[in-house]
Amino acid sequence: MPAHTPHVAAPDGAHGRAAAAPDTGPDTDSAPVTDSAPDTGTGPGTGTGPDTDSAPVTDSAQGAGTALPAAGRAPEAVAPAEAGRAPEAVAPAEAVTPLLRGIAVLHRLTDADGGTLSLSALEKSTGLARSTVDRLTSTLARMGYVRLDGRDVTLAPRLMELGNAYLAALRLPALLSARADALADELDESVSLAVGDRDGIRFIHQATRRRAMSLSFRIGDLLPAERTAPGPLFATRWTDTDWRHWRERRTADPADRTFPAVPPREHPTPDEDFVHRTERAAADGHALDDQLIEPGLVALSVPVRDPGTGAPACVASVVSHTSRHTATDLRAALLPRLRTAVAVMEDDLRTAPPPRPEPPRAGLATWTGASKQELGREFVESLARGLTVLTAFGAGHSALTLTQVARATGLARATARRALITLTHAGLMSPAPDGTFTLTPRVLSLGFPPLSRTSLPEIAQPHLTALADRVHESTSLAVLSDSGEEIQYTARASAPRVLSARVTVGTRLPARATALGRVLLSLPEVRARGYALVDEELEAGLRAIAVPVRDRTGRVVAALNVALHAARRTTGACETEILPELTRTATAIEADLRVAGHFVHVPPT
């Protein structure tokens, strides 16, 4: 058995899957905090008035009272079950039931194919009343976290802001991803960065090679530690409690069926195999995955150590397949180069300047209160407020006290405190002895894996559909071809007309003859006006107006247009009636693209 040294610095934490709280009847919330009652002694979002709550979350520098009910630094006492763990413990008395239920809904959607489930499927999988599911999804839709399409609920790119908060607070992707990308180019193999998450690992960066046989893991995917190369390296820091939890999970789920990111295990291996791999990793300073996840997949890992503690801050891995390298060959050929790259990464961590704090998002508490006033019972304010707490963290805000969380969100201290209690129980938050809280890797389980593969056309499509419905004309998204001489249509929405512009996705047209192309070519006149209008130049009777779509750096990555028959609107009407709607739609697409592209490459097609 490896030495059980206390886990000091690896960025892991509780990751129990939050099951929905038992439904107590038709649309009832049994937690002490409901979505319809103000916090005792405070007005919504004011942070003033007497704080009459007695939960032991404080801002004490000595950490007095930081332990949550039945929690403290032993998350296993309260973390709900995930990946085969024992059934969850009873939630603390002051946990916010609607928040736990909303988290459960997001988990079900994250695990669903394409991030989509019907309302009835959510009702069945969560065990909640249909009216409760309707209210939770309505609230999540209001926040922009899901999209409602008839009876279906789909994860929306805006939800990635929760995972972005964790990744920004962690800083590792910002500091190390360029090094991982460069190593992938040098080796011509896929390279990943992973962090420990209790007895599993989660990916925080992937530099994947484009091949017919390529890596399919997503950012935020959870894998069982024993079936990976990074796992033994993190396990060298496990405590006796960590090993006990690992064995309990293995006993409850020997086939790993509760890990959607990996195929089920056909032949469970003895526990001692992983123990021996961990001992070997501790001695060698690296670890191998020889087809443990599935036949043909091999990986080599080296820890990137925290310069202050020596514990693995993350693990860098080179991933290949047996037609290119055996596991032994992978180690012999690439270990020296991987270790050299890791040494540079550790230097980056050692010399990195303090992060520049991001400005807090203003008015969040006011927004939730206004939404409650507008939507009434259909808006579960306590769910929205609880998720808002996660967005208080980020670059320069990796560890916050209760007071700092309340100040950043505009929430009352009582509200913020109960949210912290609930998020800690759900495994999304970790308290420290100094009175601060940090996000855990499990925040990535809130929709990040499926959304991390979202393309620009997928982001744009619902916005195009809404635009076509508003202006009753066809609309399209296009990108510039590699040659720069053509545009390629990548998404479109049609208007219900007999006569309309009908261009299929994938069609290519000369760039200079189209409004879309003139926007993408950034011609001086278009740059000055901010849009392009083409009047019957490509085809008689066809009039089109287009605007640019920019990424988070301000670079034009696509163009958006509305095309119509010239008899329906004059060029002046296109500018006064269509252009404002086009601009509004482009702004909405850009907002989603900024969130989705913060830590993940968004493919343009």
Coordinates of C-alpha atoms in Angstrom, one line a residue, residues 13-326:
G13 CA -12.2 18.1 -4.1
A14 CA -15.5 16.4 -3.5
H15 CA -17.1 15.2 -6.6
G16 CA -20.2 13.4 -5.5
R17 CA -23.0 13.5 -8.0
A18 CA -25.8 15.6 -6.6
A19 CA -29.0 13.6 -6.8
A20 CA -32.3 15.4 -6.8
A21 CA -33.7 16.0 -3.3
P22 CA -36.8 13.8 -2.8
D23 CA -39.9 15.4 -4.2
T24 CA -42.3 16.1 -1.3
G25 CA -45.4 16.6 -3.4
P26 CA -46.6 18.6 -6.3
D27 CA -44.2 21.5 -6.9
T28 CA -43.2 21.9 -3.2
D29 CA -39.8 22.9 -2.0
S30 CA -39.1 21.5 1.5
A31 CA -35.7 23.2 2.1
P32 CA -35.6 26.0 4.7
V33 CA -34.9 28.4 1.9
T34 CA -37.6 28.5 -0.8
D35 CA -37.7 30.4 -4.0
S36 CA -40.7 32.5 -2.9
A37 CA -39.7 33.8 0.4
P38 CA -37.1 36.5 1.1
D39 CA -34.1 35.8 3.3
T40 CA -34.8 36.4 7.0
G41 CA -33.9 40.0 8.0
T42 CA -32.7 41.0 4.5
G43 CA -34.1 42.3 1.3
P44 CA -33.2 40.5 -2.0
G45 CA -29.6 41.2 -2.9
T46 CA -29.2 44.0 -0.4
G47 CA -26.7 42.4 1.9
T48 CA -28.1 44.6 4.7
G49 CA -30.2 44.0 7.8
P50 CA -29.7 41.7 10.6
D51 CA -28.3 38.3 9.7
T52 CA -30.3 36.0 11.9
D53 CA -29.0 32.7 10.4
S54 CA -26.8 30.6 12.7
A55 CA -24.9 28.4 10.3
P56 CA -21.2 28.2 11.1
V57 CA -19.9 29.7 7.9
T58 CA -17.8 32.7 8.9
D59 CA -15.1 35.0 7.6
S60 CA -12.8 34.2 10.5
A61 CA -9.2 34.3 9.6
Q62 CA -8.5 31.5 12.0
G63 CA -11.1 29.4 10.3
A64 CA -13.4 29.1 13.3
G65 CA -16.7 27.8 12.2
T66 CA -15.7 27.2 8.6
A67 CA -16.8 23.6 8.9
L68 CA -20.2 23.1 7.3
P69 CA -22.7 20.9 9.0
A70 CA -21.3 17.4 9.1
A71 CA -18.7 18.4 6.5
G72 CA -15.5 20.3 7.3
R73 CA -12.6 18.9 5.4
A74 CA -14.2 15.4 5.2
P75 CA -16.4 15.8 2.1
E76 CA -17.2 12.1 2.2
A77 CA -19.6 12.8 5.1
V78 CA -21.9 14.9 3.0
A79 CA -21.0 14.5 -0.7
P80 CA -23.8 12.9 -2.7
A81 CA -23.2 9.7 -4.6
E82 CA -21.4 9.7 -8.0
A83 CA -19.6 7.0 -10.0
G84 CA -20.8 4.2 -7.9
R85 CA -20.3 5.7 -4.4
A86 CA -22.6 4.8 -1.6
P87 CA -26.0 6.6 -1.4
E88 CA -25.7 10.3 -0.6
A89 CA -25.8 11.5 3.0
V90 CA -28.8 13.6 4.1
A91 CA -28.3 17.2 3.0
P92 CA -27.5 19.7 5.7
A93 CA -30.6 21.3 7.3
E94 CA -29.9 24.6 5.7
A95 CA -29.1 23.3 2.2
V96 CA -31.2 24.9 -0.6
T97 CA -33.4 22.1 -2.0
P98 CA -34.2 23.9 -5.3
L99 CA -30.5 24.4 -5.9
L100 CA -29.8 20.7 -5.4
R101 CA -32.6 19.9 -7.8
G102 CA -31.4 22.3 -10.4
I103 CA -27.9 20.8 -10.2
A104 CA -29.4 17.3 -10.6
V105 CA -31.2 18.5 -13.8
L106 CA -27.9 19.8 -15.2
H107 CA -26.2 16.6 -14.4
R108 CA -28.8 14.5 -16.2
L109 CA -28.5 16.8 -19.3
T110 CA -24.7 16.6 -19.2
D111 CA -24.9 12.8 -19.3
A112 CA -27.5 12.7 -22.0
D113 CA -26.7 12.2 -25.7
G114 CA -26.2 15.6 -27.2
G115 CA -27.0 17.4 -24.0
T116 CA -30.7 17.0 -24.7
L117 CA -33.5 15.3 -22.8
S118 CA -37.3 15.6 -23.0
L119 CA -39.1 17.1 -20.1
S120 CA -40.7 13.7 -19.4
A121 CA -37.2 12.0 -19.4
L122 CA -36.0 14.6 -16.9
E123 CA -39.0 14.0 -14.7
K124 CA -38.3 10.2 -14.8
S125 CA -34.6 10.4 -14.3
T126 CA -34.7 12.9 -11.4
G127 CA -37.8 11.6 -9.7
L128 CA -39.1 15.2 -9.5
A129 CA -42.7 16.2 -10.1
R130 CA -43.3 17.5 -13.7
S131 CA -44.3 20.9 -12.4
T132 CA -41.0 21.2 -10.5
V133 CA -39.0 20.1 -13.6
D134 CA -40.9 22.8 -15.6
R135 CA -40.0 25.5 -13.2
L136 CA -36.4 24.5 -12.9
T137 CA -35.9 24.3 -16.6
S138 CA -37.7 27.6 -17.1
T139 CA -35.3 29.2 -14.6
L140 CA -32.3 27.7 -16.3
A141 CA -33.6 28.9 -19.7
R142 CA -34.0 32.4 -18.3
M143 CA -30.4 32.3 -17.2
G144 CA -29.4 31.2 -20.7
Y145 CA -28.1 27.9 -19.4
V146 CA -30.5 25.7 -21.3
R147 CA -32.7 26.1 -24.4
L148 CA -36.3 25.0 -24.5
D149 CA -37.5 23.6 -27.8
G150 CA -41.0 22.2 -27.5
R151 CA -40.8 19.3 -25.1
D152 CA -37.0 19.1 -25.2
V153 CA -34.4 20.7 -23.0
T154 CA -30.9 21.3 -24.4
L155 CA -27.7 22.6 -22.8
A156 CA -26.8 26.1 -24.0
P157 CA -23.3 27.5 -24.5
R158 CA -23.8 30.2 -21.8
L159 CA -23.7 27.4 -19.2
M160 CA -20.0 27.1 -19.8
E161 CA -19.5 30.2 -17.7
L162 CA -19.7 28.0 -14.6
G163 CA -16.8 25.8 -15.8
N164 CA -15.0 28.9 -17.0
A165 CA -15.1 30.3 -13.5
Y166 CA -13.3 27.1 -12.2
L167 CA -10.7 27.1 -15.0
A168 CA -10.0 30.8 -14.6
A169 CA -9.6 30.4 -10.9
L170 CA -7.4 27.4 -11.4
R171 CA -5.1 29.3 -13.8
L172 CA -3.5 26.2 -15.1
P173 CA -5.1 26.3 -18.6
A174 CA -4.1 29.9 -19.0
L175 CA -0.5 29.3 -17.9
L176 CA 0.1 25.9 -19.5
S177 CA -2.1 25.2 -22.5
A178 CA 0.2 26.9 -25.0
R179 CA 3.0 24.6 -23.8
A180 CA 0.8 21.5 -24.2
D181 CA -0.2 22.7 -27.7
A182 CA 3.5 23.2 -28.6
L183 CA 4.4 19.7 -27.3
A184 CA 1.6 18.1 -29.3
D185 CA 3.0 19.8 -32.5
E186 CA 6.5 18.7 -31.6
L187 CA 5.6 15.1 -31.0
D188 CA 2.7 14.9 -33.5
E189 CA 0.7 13.2 -30.8
S190 CA -2.2 14.3 -28.6
V191 CA -1.4 16.0 -25.3
S192 CA -3.7 16.5 -22.4
L193 CA -3.7 18.2 -19.0
A194 CA -5.7 16.7 -16.2
V195 CA -6.5 17.4 -12.5
G196 CA -7.4 15.0 -9.8
D197 CA -11.0 14.8 -8.7
R198 CA -11.1 12.6 -5.6
D199 CA -10.7 9.0 -7.0
G200 CA -11.0 10.2 -10.6
I201 CA -9.4 12.6 -13.0
R202 CA -10.8 15.4 -15.2
F203 CA -9.3 16.9 -18.3
I204 CA -8.7 20.6 -18.3
H205 CA -7.0 20.9 -21.7
Q206 CA -6.7 18.8 -24.9
A207 CA -4.4 19.3 -27.8
T208 CA -5.7 16.7 -30.2
R209 CA -4.2 15.6 -33.5
R210 CA -6.5 15.4 -36.5
R211 CA -6.4 11.7 -37.5
A212 CA -8.9 9.1 -38.5
M213 CA -8.1 7.5 -35.1
S214 CA -8.1 10.3 -32.7
L215 CA -8.8 11.1 -29.0
S216 CA -12.4 11.7 -28.1
F217 CA -12.3 12.8 -24.5
R218 CA -13.8 16.2 -23.7
I219 CA -12.8 18.9 -21.3
G220 CA -14.4 18.1 -18.0
D221 CA -14.9 14.4 -18.6
L222 CA -14.5 12.3 -15.5
L223 CA -12.5 9.1 -15.7
P224 CA -11.8 6.5 -13.0
A225 CA -8.3 7.0 -11.7
E226 CA -7.3 3.3 -12.1
R227 CA -8.0 3.3 -15.8
T228 CA -5.7 6.2 -16.7
A229 CA -2.1 7.2 -16.7
P230 CA -2.6 10.3 -14.5
G231 CA -4.5 8.4 -11.9
P232 CA -1.6 6.6 -10.2
L233 CA 0.3 9.9 -10.0
F234 CA -2.5 11.6 -8.1
A235 CA -3.1 8.5 -6.0
T236 CA 0.5 8.9 -4.6
R237 CA -1.1 11.7 -2.5
W238 CA -4.2 9.9 -1.4
T239 CA -5.1 9.5 2.3
D240 CA -6.5 6.4 3.9
T241 CA -10.0 7.9 3.5
D242 CA -9.4 8.4 -0.3
W243 CA -8.4 4.8 -0.7
R244 CA -11.4 3.6 1.3
H245 CA -13.7 5.6 -1.0
W246 CA -12.0 4.3 -4.0
R247 CA -12.5 0.7 -2.9
E248 CA -16.2 1.4 -2.0
R249 CA -16.8 2.8 -5.4
R250 CA -15.1 -0.1 -7.1
T251 CA -17.2 -2.6 -5.1
A252 CA -20.4 -0.7 -6.0
D253 CA -19.6 -0.3 -9.7
P254 CA -17.0 -2.9 -10.8
A255 CA -17.8 -2.3 -14.5
D256 CA -17.5 1.6 -14.3
R257 CA -21.0 2.0 -15.8
T258 CA -21.4 5.3 -14.0
F259 CA -18.5 6.9 -15.9
P260 CA -20.2 7.9 -19.2
A261 CA -16.8 9.0 -20.7
V262 CA -15.3 5.5 -20.8
P263 CA -16.6 2.2 -22.1
P264 CA -17.8 -0.3 -19.4
R265 CA -15.1 -2.5 -18.0
E266 CA -15.4 -6.1 -19.4
H267 CA -13.0 -7.7 -17.0
P268 CA -12.6 -6.0 -13.6
T269 CA -9.0 -6.0 -12.4
P270 CA -7.9 -6.7 -8.8
D271 CA -7.6 -3.6 -6.5
E272 CA -4.0 -4.5 -5.9
D273 CA -3.1 -3.8 -9.6
F274 CA -3.8 -0.1 -9.1
V275 CA -2.0 -0.1 -5.8
H276 CA 1.1 -1.5 -7.5
R277 CA 0.8 1.0 -10.3
T278 CA 0.6 3.8 -7.8
E279 CA 3.7 2.5 -5.9
R280 CA 5.6 2.3 -9.3
A281 CA 4.5 5.8 -10.2
A282 CA 5.7 7.1 -6.9
A283 CA 9.1 5.6 -7.5
D284 CA 9.4 6.4 -11.2
G285 CA 7.8 9.9 -11.4
H286 CA 5.7 8.8 -14.4
A287 CA 3.0 6.4 -15.2
L288 CA 1.6 4.4 -18.2
D289 CA -1.8 3.6 -19.4
D290 CA -1.4 0.4 -21.5
Q291 CA -4.9 0.0 -23.0
L292 CA -6.7 0.3 -19.7
I293 CA -9.5 2.4 -21.1
E294 CA -10.0 0.5 -24.3
P295 CA -7.9 -1.7 -26.6
G296 CA -5.5 0.3 -28.7
L297 CA -5.2 3.4 -26.5
V298 CA -1.9 4.1 -24.7
A299 CA -0.8 7.1 -22.7
L300 CA 2.3 8.3 -20.8
S301 CA 2.0 10.8 -17.9
V302 CA 4.3 13.0 -15.9
P303 CA 3.1 15.2 -13.0
V304 CA 3.4 19.0 -13.2
R305 CA 4.2 19.9 -9.6
D306 CA 3.1 22.9 -7.6
P307 CA 6.3 24.9 -6.8
G308 CA 5.1 25.6 -3.3
T309 CA 4.1 22.2 -2.1
G310 CA 5.6 19.6 -4.5
A311 CA 2.1 18.0 -5.0
P312 CA 0.8 17.5 -8.5
A313 CA -0.9 20.7 -9.6
C314 CA -1.9 18.8 -12.8
V315 CA -0.6 15.9 -14.9
A316 CA 0.6 16.2 -18.5
S317 CA 0.0 13.2 -20.8
V318 CA 1.0 12.1 -24.3
V319 CA -1.7 9.9 -25.8
S320 CA -1.4 7.6 -28.8
H321 CA -2.5 4.3 -30.1
T322 CA -0.8 1.0 -30.5
S323 CA -0.5 1.2 -34.3
R324 CA 1.9 4.1 -33.7
H325 CA 3.4 3.2 -30.4
T326 CA 3.3 0.4 -27.9

